[in-house]
Coordinates of C-alpha atoms in Angstrom, one line a residue:
M20 CA 160.2 107.9 136.0
A21 CA 160.6 103.7 136.7
D22 CA 162.3 102.4 139.4
T23 CA 166.3 102.6 138.4
S24 CA 169.5 102.1 140.0
D25 CA 171.8 104.7 141.0
T26 CA 174.1 104.2 137.8
L27 CA 174.8 106.9 135.3
L28 CA 175.7 105.6 131.7
L29 CA 178.4 107.8 130.5
L30 CA 178.7 107.5 126.5
H31 CA 181.5 108.5 124.0
G32 CA 181.1 108.6 120.3
P33 CA 183.3 108.5 117.5
N34 CA 187.1 109.3 117.5
L35 CA 186.7 109.8 121.5
N36 CA 188.9 106.8 122.2
L37 CA 191.8 108.8 120.7
L38 CA 191.6 111.6 123.4
G39 CA 195.3 112.1 124.2
E40 CA 196.5 111.7 121.1
R41 CA 193.9 113.6 118.8
E42 CA 194.2 117.4 118.2
P43 CA 195.4 117.7 121.5
H44 CA 195.4 121.7 121.2
I45 CA 191.9 121.2 121.3
Y46 CA 190.6 118.2 123.4
G47 CA 193.9 118.8 125.8
T48 CA 196.4 115.4 126.5
D49 CA 194.2 113.6 129.2
T50 CA 192.9 109.8 127.7
L51 CA 189.4 108.5 127.8
D52 CA 190.1 106.6 130.7
D53 CA 190.9 109.4 132.4
Y54 CA 188.2 111.2 131.4
V55 CA 186.3 108.1 132.6
A56 CA 187.8 107.9 136.0
F57 CA 187.6 111.5 136.7
A58 CA 183.6 111.4 136.0
T59 CA 183.8 107.9 138.2
A60 CA 185.1 110.0 141.1
S61 CA 182.4 112.8 140.4
A62 CA 179.8 110.6 140.5
A63 CA 180.9 108.5 143.7
E64 CA 180.9 112.1 145.4
H65 CA 177.0 112.1 144.9
G66 CA 176.0 108.3 145.5
L67 CA 176.3 107.4 141.7
D68 CA 178.0 104.3 140.0
V69 CA 179.2 105.0 136.4
E70 CA 178.9 102.7 133.6
A71 CA 180.9 104.1 130.6
H72 CA 181.1 103.0 126.7
Q73 CA 182.6 104.5 123.7
S74 CA 182.0 103.3 120.4
N75 CA 182.7 104.8 116.8
F76 CA 179.4 103.0 115.7
E77 CA 176.4 104.8 116.2
G78 CA 174.1 101.7 116.2
E79 CA 176.0 100.7 119.0
L80 CA 175.8 104.0 121.4
I81 CA 171.4 103.1 120.6
Q82 CA 172.1 100.0 121.8
H83 CA 173.7 101.3 125.2
I84 CA 171.2 103.8 125.8
H85 CA 168.3 101.4 125.1
A86 CA 170.0 99.0 127.5
A87 CA 169.7 101.9 129.8
R88 CA 165.9 102.1 129.9
N89 CA 164.3 101.6 133.1
R90 CA 168.2 100.3 134.6
C91 CA 170.0 103.7 134.7
A92 CA 168.7 106.8 136.5
A93 CA 170.8 109.2 134.1
I94 CA 172.4 109.4 130.8
V95 CA 175.9 111.8 130.0
I96 CA 177.0 111.1 126.9
N97 CA 179.8 113.1 124.7
P98 CA 178.4 112.3 121.1
G99 CA 181.4 113.4 119.0
A100 CA 180.5 114.4 115.5
F101 CA 177.4 112.3 116.1
T102 CA 176.3 115.4 117.5
H103 CA 175.5 116.8 114.5
Y104 CA 173.4 114.6 112.3
A105 CA 172.6 111.6 114.8
W106 CA 169.0 111.7 114.3
A107 CA 168.8 108.0 115.5
I108 CA 170.9 109.1 118.7
H109 CA 168.3 111.7 119.4
D110 CA 165.4 109.4 119.0
A111 CA 166.6 106.9 121.3
L112 CA 167.6 109.2 123.7
A113 CA 164.1 110.8 123.5
A114 CA 162.6 107.3 124.7
F115 CA 164.8 107.3 127.8
D116 CA 162.8 108.8 131.2
G117 CA 165.4 110.1 133.1
P118 CA 168.4 113.2 133.4
I119 CA 170.0 113.6 129.7
V120 CA 173.4 116.2 129.5
E121 CA 175.3 116.3 126.7
V122 CA 178.7 117.2 127.1
H123 CA 181.7 118.2 125.0
I124 CA 184.9 118.9 126.0
S125 CA 185.8 122.1 123.5
N126 CA 183.2 124.1 122.7
P127 CA 181.4 123.4 119.7
N128 CA 179.7 127.0 118.7
A129 CA 183.4 128.4 118.6
R130 CA 184.5 126.4 116.4
E131 CA 183.3 125.5 112.4
P132 CA 179.9 126.3 111.5
W133 CA 178.8 122.9 110.8
R134 CA 179.3 121.7 115.1
H135 CA 177.0 124.6 115.4
T136 CA 173.7 122.4 115.4
S137 CA 173.3 119.4 117.6
V138 CA 170.5 116.9 117.5
V139 CA 171.1 115.7 120.6
A140 CA 170.6 118.9 122.6
P141 CA 166.7 119.2 122.3
V142 CA 166.2 116.1 123.7
A143 CA 168.7 116.9 126.6
T144 CA 168.2 118.1 130.0
G145 CA 170.8 120.4 129.4
S146 CA 174.2 121.0 127.4
I147 CA 177.8 122.1 128.8
T148 CA 180.5 122.6 126.7
G149 CA 183.8 124.2 126.5
F150 CA 185.1 123.2 129.8
G151 CA 187.2 120.2 129.1
K152 CA 187.5 117.9 132.0
Q153 CA 185.3 120.2 134.3
G154 CA 182.7 119.6 132.2
Y155 CA 182.1 116.2 133.3
D156 CA 182.5 117.1 136.8
L157 CA 179.6 119.8 135.9
A158 CA 177.5 117.4 134.3
V159 CA 177.4 114.7 137.1
R160 CA 176.6 117.7 139.5
A161 CA 173.7 118.5 137.3
V162 CA 172.5 114.9 137.2
A163 CA 172.3 114.5 141.0
A164 CA 170.8 117.6 141.4
S165 CA 168.0 116.6 138.5
L166 CA 167.8 113.4 140.8
A167 CA 167.4 114.8 143.8
A168 CA 165.2 117.0 142.7
R169 CA 162.7 114.3 141.6

C-alpha cells in the first residue's frame, strides 16, 4: 500500500441525508450528522481522522473514492441503494488499495428481495449490516484492526 495518512473516508450514498426523517421505523431517528459524529468519535479512539461525504449522485461518490487513492488509509461506505446496481462504484472501490468496509444500518437481506444483492461486497474487505449506528463503530474497529495488521 502506498504511504497514506491516518484518514478514514466515510461515504454515504443516496437518501442518507434524510436520516432521522426517512422511514424512522427502519433507520431510526439519528441524523446523518449523528452518524458522522459517532464514527468520528470511534475513529479518534483508534488514532484515525474522518473525512465524511454524502451524495445522491453516483459520480460524486466515485470522485471521492478516486481522490482517496494514495491519500486515505481506508474507506467505510454506506452506498444506500447504489449497493444493488452501481457497478461504477464497485470498479472505483476495486482501484483503492486499503481496507474497505461496506456498512448498512438495516439488514438488506431481511428486506425486499431486490436488496439482497450487493455489487459492493465483492470488492469490500467486509460488510456489516443490521446493527444500526453500532455498525459504524464495528466498521471503524475492523478498519483499525486491518490497518494494524499491515
